[in-house]
Amino acid sequence: MNLYLSPEESLPDVVARCNEEADGRYRIVYNQLPRDADGQREQMVRRLAAEDTGLDVLGLDVTWIPEFAEAGWIEEWTGENREEAVRDVLPGPLETAIWDDKVYGAPKNTNIQLMWYDERITPEPPATWSELIETAERLREEGEPYRVLFTGAQYEGLVVFFNSLVASTGGQLLSEDGTEAVVDEGVVEALEILRDLATSGITSPSLSNQQEDEIRLAFQGGGGAFQFNWPFVYASYAQERPDDLEHIRWARYPTVEEGDESRATAGGYNLAVSSYSEHKPEAFEAALCLRSAESQKYQALLSGLPPSIETVYDDETPLDPDRPADPETNPTMADEYPPRETIREALAEAAVRPLTPVYQNLSTVTAKILSPPSAIDPEATADELREELDAALQSQGVLP
C-alpha cells in the first residue's frame, strides 16, 4: 500500500502501528515526497496524469483537493468510510476536504499559524498590527531584539500570510463561487498592513528570502521579537533550546482594529485515495488508520502537528494509556502540547484559502505580485491582483 506524503519525523511509527493492526491484510510503504509543497505536487501530478497504479494513498495539501478531484485523480469518500473520515473534524479542516459537496479527503492534520514571542522581551503580546509595529520600533530603540519575522519569500508562505491579513480585514479576493476576482477595499487594507510591516525597518534584511525554517532559526538565535509561524516551532524549541522553552509564549494573530477577531489561514494535509489504485478498499482502510484520533494524538505529542479531530484536544490520557502518565516518559496533551487551546481557538475562526481547481495558478500569480512586500503600492497592487487573478482563473490547465 504505497503512501506518498511529505517528510514527517513521527509518521514511520504510525505506519508501523497501522501495519501491525492490519495483521497481514496490507502493508503500508511510506514514500517520502520533497519537503516543499511545489515539489510534492509536481511528483504526484505527473504520475497521476500518466495513470500510474503505483500510488494508493496520497497526502494532499489542503489547497489541492479541488484540482485533483476535477482531474478525476482521487476517489470520493462514501458510506461508512465517509462517516469515519468526517467524524469530529473541526469545521475549517473539513471544508478543505470537500469539493462540489463531495468528500474527497480525510483530514489528517490541520495547521494554523500563531504569533510567537519571548516573555522576557515582550511580557504581553501586541493586540493589533499597528501596536505590533509600534512595539517593534520601541524595542529597536531600546537595543532589544525587535524584528518581526514572517515568510516573505516569493512562494506559498507569503500567500498564506497575506490571505490571513485579507481575512482579518474582512476582505475578499474572489467571488463566492470562485469564478472571478473581487479584490475589494479589505484587500487594499491588507496590502497597506503588509507594506507597512515591510517598510517600517522592523523586518529582517533577508525578508524576501525567508521561509518557515529560516524564520524559526532566526527567532531561536535571538534575531527577532516576534515570529509568525506554524506550531512546529514549539516542538523545535523543546528539542533544540529546552532551557529557553519556559519563556516562549504564543498568541493568535493581531487584529486590524482593537476588539476585532483575527483570522489566520488553515493549513495541513488531507489523505486521498488514488483513482488508479488497484487496492482501493485497503487504501481507504489504511488512510483511516493513518489519520485516526490515536495517530493524530501521537503526532501532536511527538511532532507538534495540530490534530484535525477536535476530541483529541481534550484527550487527557497519556501517550501510552496502559502506563501511568509521566511528563517525561509518558506525556499527555497537557504536558507536551500547551499551545493546543490557542490553536483550537484560532481554528474556530480560521480562514481557508480559495477553493478552486486552479489554486496553483492563483498562488503563483499572487506571490509574484506581492514580492517584494516593500514594493507594494496598495491601490495599484490591488488593481494588478484583480487583473492577473482574473486571467489565472481562465486557465483550466494543470501541470502535466
Coordinates of C-alpha atoms in Angstrom, one line a residue:
M1 CA 0.0 0.0 0.0
N2 CA 2.0 3.0 -1.3
L3 CA 1.6 6.1 0.8
Y4 CA 3.0 9.3 -0.7
L5 CA 3.4 12.2 1.8
S6 CA 5.8 14.9 2.8
P7 CA 8.6 14.0 5.3
E8 CA 7.2 13.7 8.9
E9 CA 9.5 12.6 11.6
S10 CA 7.0 10.6 13.7
L11 CA 5.0 9.2 10.8
P12 CA 7.1 5.9 10.4
D13 CA 5.9 4.9 13.9
V14 CA 2.3 5.5 12.9
V15 CA 2.8 3.4 9.8
A16 CA 4.3 0.6 11.8
R17 CA 1.4 0.5 14.2
C18 CA -1.1 0.5 11.3
N19 CA 0.7 -2.3 9.6
E20 CA 0.6 -4.3 12.8
E21 CA -3.1 -3.7 13.2
A22 CA -3.7 -4.7 9.6
D23 CA -2.4 -8.2 10.5
G24 CA -1.2 -9.1 7.0
R25 CA -4.2 -7.7 5.1
Y26 CA -1.9 -5.0 3.7
R27 CA 1.4 -3.4 4.4
I28 CA 1.8 0.4 4.1
V29 CA 5.1 1.6 2.5
Y30 CA 5.8 5.3 3.3
N31 CA 7.3 7.0 0.3
Q32 CA 8.6 10.5 1.3
L33 CA 7.9 13.3 -1.1
P34 CA 10.1 16.5 -1.2
R35 CA 9.7 18.9 1.7
D36 CA 8.5 21.8 -0.5
A37 CA 4.8 21.8 -1.5
D38 CA 5.6 22.5 -5.2
G39 CA 7.9 19.5 -5.4
Q40 CA 5.3 17.3 -3.7
R41 CA 2.5 18.3 -6.1
E42 CA 4.7 18.0 -9.2
Q43 CA 5.7 14.4 -8.4
M44 CA 2.2 13.3 -7.8
V45 CA 0.6 15.2 -10.7
R46 CA 3.0 13.8 -13.3
R47 CA 2.4 10.2 -12.1
L48 CA -1.4 10.6 -11.8
A49 CA -1.6 12.2 -15.3
A50 CA 0.1 9.0 -16.5
E51 CA -2.4 6.9 -14.6
D52 CA 0.3 5.3 -12.5
T53 CA -1.2 2.4 -10.5
G54 CA 1.7 2.5 -8.0
L55 CA 0.1 5.3 -6.0
D56 CA -2.5 4.3 -3.4
V57 CA -2.8 6.8 -0.5
L58 CA -1.9 10.4 -1.3
G59 CA -1.1 13.2 1.3
L60 CA -2.6 16.3 -0.3
D61 CA -2.0 19.9 0.8
V62 CA -5.4 21.4 1.8
T63 CA -5.4 23.5 -1.4
W64 CA -5.2 20.6 -3.8
I65 CA -8.5 18.7 -3.3
P66 CA -10.4 20.7 -5.9
E67 CA -7.7 20.3 -8.6
F68 CA -7.2 16.6 -8.0
A69 CA -11.0 15.9 -7.8
E70 CA -11.7 17.8 -11.0
A71 CA -9.0 16.0 -12.8
G72 CA -10.5 12.6 -11.8
W73 CA -7.4 11.6 -9.9
I74 CA -8.9 10.8 -6.5
E75 CA -11.9 8.8 -5.2
E76 CA -14.9 10.2 -3.4
W77 CA -15.3 9.1 0.2
T78 CA -18.7 7.4 0.6
G79 CA -20.7 5.3 3.1
E80 CA -19.0 4.2 6.3
N81 CA -15.6 5.5 5.1
R82 CA -17.0 8.9 4.7
E83 CA -18.7 8.9 8.1
E84 CA -15.4 7.9 9.8
A85 CA -13.4 10.5 7.8
V86 CA -15.6 13.5 8.8
R87 CA -16.4 12.5 12.4
D88 CA -15.5 15.2 15.0
V89 CA -13.4 17.1 12.4
L90 CA -13.1 20.8 13.0
P91 CA -15.0 22.9 10.5
G92 CA -12.1 24.6 8.9
P93 CA -10.1 21.4 8.1
L94 CA -13.3 19.7 7.0
E95 CA -14.1 22.5 4.5
T96 CA -10.7 21.8 2.8
A97 CA -11.6 18.1 2.2
I98 CA -14.9 18.9 0.3
W99 CA -15.3 19.8 -3.3
D100 CA -18.6 20.1 -5.2
D101 CA -20.4 18.9 -2.0
K102 CA -18.5 15.6 -2.0
V103 CA -15.8 14.5 0.4
Y104 CA -12.5 13.7 -1.4
G105 CA -10.1 13.6 1.6
A106 CA -9.9 12.5 5.2
P107 CA -8.3 15.4 7.2
K108 CA -5.1 14.0 8.6
N109 CA -3.8 17.0 10.5
T110 CA -4.6 20.7 10.3
N111 CA -2.3 23.6 10.9
I112 CA -2.6 27.3 11.7
Q113 CA 0.0 29.9 12.4
L114 CA 0.4 31.7 15.7
M115 CA 2.4 34.7 16.8
W116 CA 5.3 33.5 18.9
Y117 CA 7.2 35.7 21.3
D118 CA 9.6 35.6 24.3
E119 CA 8.1 36.9 27.6
R120 CA 11.5 38.2 28.7
I121 CA 11.4 40.7 25.8
T122 CA 7.6 41.2 25.5
P123 CA 5.6 40.3 28.6
E124 CA 2.3 40.9 26.8
P125 CA 1.7 40.3 23.1
P126 CA 0.5 43.3 21.0
A127 CA -3.2 43.2 20.2
T128 CA -3.3 44.9 16.8
W129 CA -1.0 45.2 13.8
S130 CA -0.3 48.9 14.5
E131 CA 0.6 48.0 18.1
L132 CA 2.9 45.3 16.8
I133 CA 4.8 47.8 14.7
E134 CA 5.0 50.3 17.5
T135 CA 6.2 47.7 19.9
A136 CA 8.9 46.5 17.5
E137 CA 10.0 50.1 16.9
R138 CA 10.3 50.7 20.7
L139 CA 12.3 47.5 21.2
R140 CA 14.7 48.6 18.4
E141 CA 15.3 51.9 20.1
E142 CA 15.9 50.1 23.4
G143 CA 18.5 47.8 21.8
E144 CA 16.4 44.7 22.3
P145 CA 15.6 42.0 19.7
Y146 CA 12.9 43.7 17.7
R147 CA 12.4 42.2 14.3
V148 CA 9.1 40.9 13.1
L149 CA 9.7 37.6 11.3
F150 CA 7.3 36.2 8.7
T151 CA 7.5 34.2 5.4
G152 CA 8.3 37.0 2.9
A153 CA 9.9 34.9 0.2
Q154 CA 8.1 34.6 -3.2
Y155 CA 6.2 31.3 -2.5
E156 CA 3.1 29.9 -0.9
G157 CA 4.2 31.1 2.6
L158 CA 3.8 34.7 1.6
V159 CA 0.4 34.0 0.1
V160 CA -0.7 32.3 3.3
F161 CA 0.4 35.3 5.4
F162 CA -1.4 37.7 3.0
N163 CA -4.5 35.6 3.0
S164 CA -4.6 35.8 6.8
L165 CA -4.4 39.6 6.6
V166 CA -7.2 39.7 3.9
A167 CA -9.5 37.5 6.0
S168 CA -8.8 39.7 9.1
T169 CA -9.8 42.8 7.3
G170 CA -13.0 41.1 6.1
G171 CA -11.7 41.4 2.5
Q172 CA -12.4 39.2 -0.4
L173 CA -10.1 38.2 -3.2
L174 CA -12.6 36.0 -5.2
S175 CA -16.3 35.8 -5.7
E176 CA -18.2 33.3 -3.5
D177 CA -18.3 30.8 -6.4
G178 CA -14.6 31.3 -7.1
T179 CA -15.1 32.2 -10.7
E180 CA -13.9 35.8 -10.7
A181 CA -11.6 38.2 -8.9
V182 CA -13.2 40.7 -6.5
V183 CA -10.2 42.3 -4.7
D184 CA -12.2 44.8 -2.6
E185 CA -11.2 47.5 -0.1
G186 CA -10.4 44.9 2.5
V187 CA -7.7 43.6 0.2
V188 CA -6.3 47.1 -0.1
E189 CA -6.2 47.5 3.6
A190 CA -4.4 44.1 3.9
L191 CA -1.9 45.4 1.3
E192 CA -1.3 48.5 3.4
I193 CA -0.6 46.4 6.5
L194 CA 1.9 44.2 4.6
R195 CA 3.6 47.2 3.1
D196 CA 3.9 48.9 6.5
L197 CA 5.4 45.9 8.1
A198 CA 8.0 45.6 5.3
T199 CA 8.9 49.3 5.2
S200 CA 9.0 50.2 8.9
G201 CA 12.6 49.0 9.4
I202 CA 11.4 46.2 11.7
T203 CA 11.8 43.2 9.4
S204 CA 14.9 41.2 8.5
P205 CA 17.1 42.3 5.6
S206 CA 16.5 38.7 4.4
L207 CA 12.7 39.1 4.4
S208 CA 12.3 38.4 0.7
N209 CA 14.2 35.1 1.0
Q210 CA 12.8 33.9 4.3
Q211 CA 10.6 30.7 4.6
E212 CA 9.3 28.9 7.7
D213 CA 12.5 27.3 8.8
E214 CA 14.7 30.4 8.2
I215 CA 12.4 32.5 10.5
R216 CA 12.3 29.7 13.1
L217 CA 16.1 29.6 13.3
A218 CA 16.4 33.4 13.3
F219 CA 14.0 33.6 16.2
Q220 CA 15.7 30.9 18.1
G221 CA 19.0 32.7 17.6
G222 CA 17.7 35.9 19.1
G223 CA 17.1 37.6 15.7
G224 CA 13.6 38.7 16.4
A225 CA 10.9 39.7 18.9
F226 CA 8.0 38.1 17.0
Q227 CA 7.6 35.3 14.5
F228 CA 4.5 34.2 12.6
N229 CA 4.8 30.5 12.2
W230 CA 3.2 27.1 12.5
P231 CA 3.1 25.1 15.8
F232 CA 6.1 23.0 14.9
V233 CA 8.0 26.0 16.5
Y234 CA 7.2 24.6 20.0
A235 CA 8.4 21.1 19.3
S236 CA 11.6 22.5 17.7
Y237 CA 12.3 24.7 20.8
A238 CA 11.7 21.7 23.1
Q239 CA 14.3 19.7 21.2
E240 CA 16.9 22.4 20.3
R241 CA 16.5 25.1 23.0
P242 CA 14.9 23.3 26.0
D243 CA 16.4 25.8 28.5
D244 CA 14.5 28.7 26.8
L245 CA 11.2 26.9 26.3
E246 CA 9.7 28.1 29.5
H247 CA 9.9 31.7 28.3
I248 CA 8.3 31.1 24.9
R249 CA 4.8 32.3 24.5
W250 CA 2.2 32.3 21.8
A251 CA -0.9 34.1 20.8
R252 CA -3.4 34.4 17.9
Y253 CA -2.6 36.8 15.1
P254 CA -3.1 40.5 15.9
T255 CA -6.3 42.1 14.9
V256 CA -6.8 45.0 12.4
E257 CA -8.8 47.1 14.9
E258 CA -8.9 46.5 18.7
G259 CA -11.9 44.3 19.6
D260 CA -12.0 42.6 16.2
E261 CA -11.3 38.9 15.6
S262 CA -8.1 37.9 13.8
R263 CA -8.3 35.1 11.2
A264 CA -5.3 33.0 10.4
T265 CA -5.1 30.7 7.4
A266 CA -5.6 26.9 8.0
G267 CA -3.0 24.5 6.6
G268 CA -2.5 20.8 6.9
Y269 CA -3.0 17.6 4.9
N270 CA -5.8 15.5 3.7
L271 CA -5.4 11.8 2.8
A272 CA -6.9 10.9 -0.5
V273 CA -7.2 7.6 -2.4
S274 CA -5.9 7.5 -5.9
S275 CA -8.4 6.7 -8.7
Y276 CA -5.7 4.4 -10.2
S277 CA -5.0 2.4 -7.1
E278 CA -5.5 -1.4 -7.5
H279 CA -6.3 -1.8 -3.8
K280 CA -8.9 0.9 -3.1
P281 CA -10.8 -0.8 -0.2
E282 CA -7.5 -1.4 1.6
A283 CA -6.3 2.1 0.7
F284 CA -9.4 3.7 2.4
E285 CA -8.8 1.5 5.5
A286 CA -5.1 2.4 5.6
A287 CA -5.9 6.1 5.3
L288 CA -8.4 5.9 8.2
C289 CA -5.8 4.3 10.4
L290 CA -3.1 6.8 9.5
R291 CA -5.3 9.8 10.5
S292 CA -7.2 8.2 13.4
A293 CA -7.5 10.0 16.7
E294 CA -4.8 7.8 18.1
S295 CA -2.4 8.6 15.2
Q296 CA -3.2 12.3 15.4
K297 CA -2.5 12.4 19.1
Y298 CA 0.8 10.6 18.7
Q299 CA 2.0 13.1 16.0
A300 CA 0.8 16.1 18.0
L301 CA 2.8 14.9 21.0
L302 CA 5.9 13.9 19.0
S303 CA 6.0 16.4 16.2
G304 CA 3.6 19.2 17.2
L305 CA 1.2 18.6 14.3
P306 CA -2.2 20.1 15.2
P307 CA -5.0 17.5 15.1
S308 CA -7.9 17.9 12.8
I309 CA -10.1 15.8 15.1
E310 CA -11.5 18.1 17.9
T311 CA -11.8 15.5 20.6
V312 CA -8.0 14.9 20.5
Y313 CA -7.5 18.4 22.1
D314 CA -9.5 17.2 25.2
D315 CA -7.8 13.8 25.5
E316 CA -6.3 13.6 29.0
T317 CA -4.9 10.0 28.6
P318 CA -1.1 9.7 28.3
L319 CA 0.7 8.7 25.1
D320 CA 0.7 5.0 26.3
P321 CA -2.7 4.6 28.0
D322 CA -1.6 1.3 29.6
R323 CA 1.1 3.0 31.7
P324 CA 0.8 5.8 34.3
A325 CA 1.2 9.3 32.9
D326 CA 4.6 10.9 33.3
P327 CA 5.6 14.3 31.8
E328 CA 9.0 12.9 30.8
T329 CA 8.3 9.4 29.6
N330 CA 4.6 9.1 29.0
P331 CA 3.2 12.6 28.5
T332 CA -0.4 13.8 28.0
M333 CA -1.6 16.6 25.6
A334 CA -1.5 19.0 28.6
D335 CA 2.2 18.1 29.2
E336 CA 3.6 18.3 25.7
Y337 CA 1.1 20.4 23.8
P338 CA 0.5 23.6 25.7
P339 CA -0.5 25.7 22.7
R340 CA -3.5 23.4 22.0
E341 CA -6.2 25.7 23.3
T342 CA -4.9 28.8 21.4
I343 CA -4.6 26.6 18.3
R344 CA -8.2 25.4 18.7
E345 CA -9.5 28.9 19.2
A346 CA -7.7 30.1 16.1
L347 CA -9.0 27.2 14.1
A348 CA -12.6 28.1 15.1
E349 CA -12.1 31.4 13.2
A350 CA -9.7 30.0 10.6
A351 CA -9.6 31.4 7.1
V352 CA -9.5 28.9 4.2
R353 CA -7.6 29.7 1.0
P354 CA -9.7 30.0 -2.1
L355 CA -11.1 26.5 -3.1
T356 CA -10.7 26.3 -6.8
P357 CA -9.1 23.8 -9.3
V358 CA -6.7 26.5 -10.4
Y359 CA -5.5 27.5 -7.0
Q360 CA -1.9 26.8 -8.0
N361 CA -2.2 29.4 -10.7
L362 CA -3.6 31.9 -8.3
S363 CA -0.9 31.3 -5.7
T364 CA 1.9 31.6 -8.2
V365 CA 0.5 34.9 -9.5
T366 CA -0.2 36.3 -6.1
A367 CA 3.3 35.5 -4.7
K368 CA 4.9 37.2 -7.7
I369 CA 2.8 40.4 -7.4
L370 CA 3.4 40.6 -3.6
S371 CA 7.1 40.1 -3.9
P372 CA 9.0 42.0 -2.5
P373 CA 6.4 43.3 0.1
S374 CA 8.3 46.6 0.4
A375 CA 7.4 47.5 -3.2
I376 CA 3.7 47.2 -2.6
D377 CA 1.6 50.2 -3.7
P378 CA -1.8 49.3 -2.2
E379 CA -4.2 50.7 -4.8
A380 CA -2.0 49.9 -7.8
T381 CA -1.1 46.4 -6.5
A382 CA -4.8 45.7 -5.9
D383 CA -5.6 46.6 -9.5
E384 CA -2.8 44.3 -10.7
L385 CA -4.1 41.5 -8.5
R386 CA -7.6 41.8 -9.8
E387 CA -6.4 41.7 -13.4
E388 CA -3.9 38.9 -13.0
L389 CA -6.2 36.7 -10.8
D390 CA -9.0 37.0 -13.4
A391 CA -6.6 35.9 -16.1
A392 CA -5.4 33.0 -13.9
L393 CA -9.0 31.9 -13.3
Q394 CA -9.5 31.5 -17.0
S395 CA -6.7 28.9 -17.2
Q396 CA -8.2 25.4 -16.8
G397 CA -5.0 23.5 -17.4
V398 CA -2.9 21.7 -14.7
L399 CA 0.8 20.8 -14.7
P400 CA 1.2 17.7 -16.9

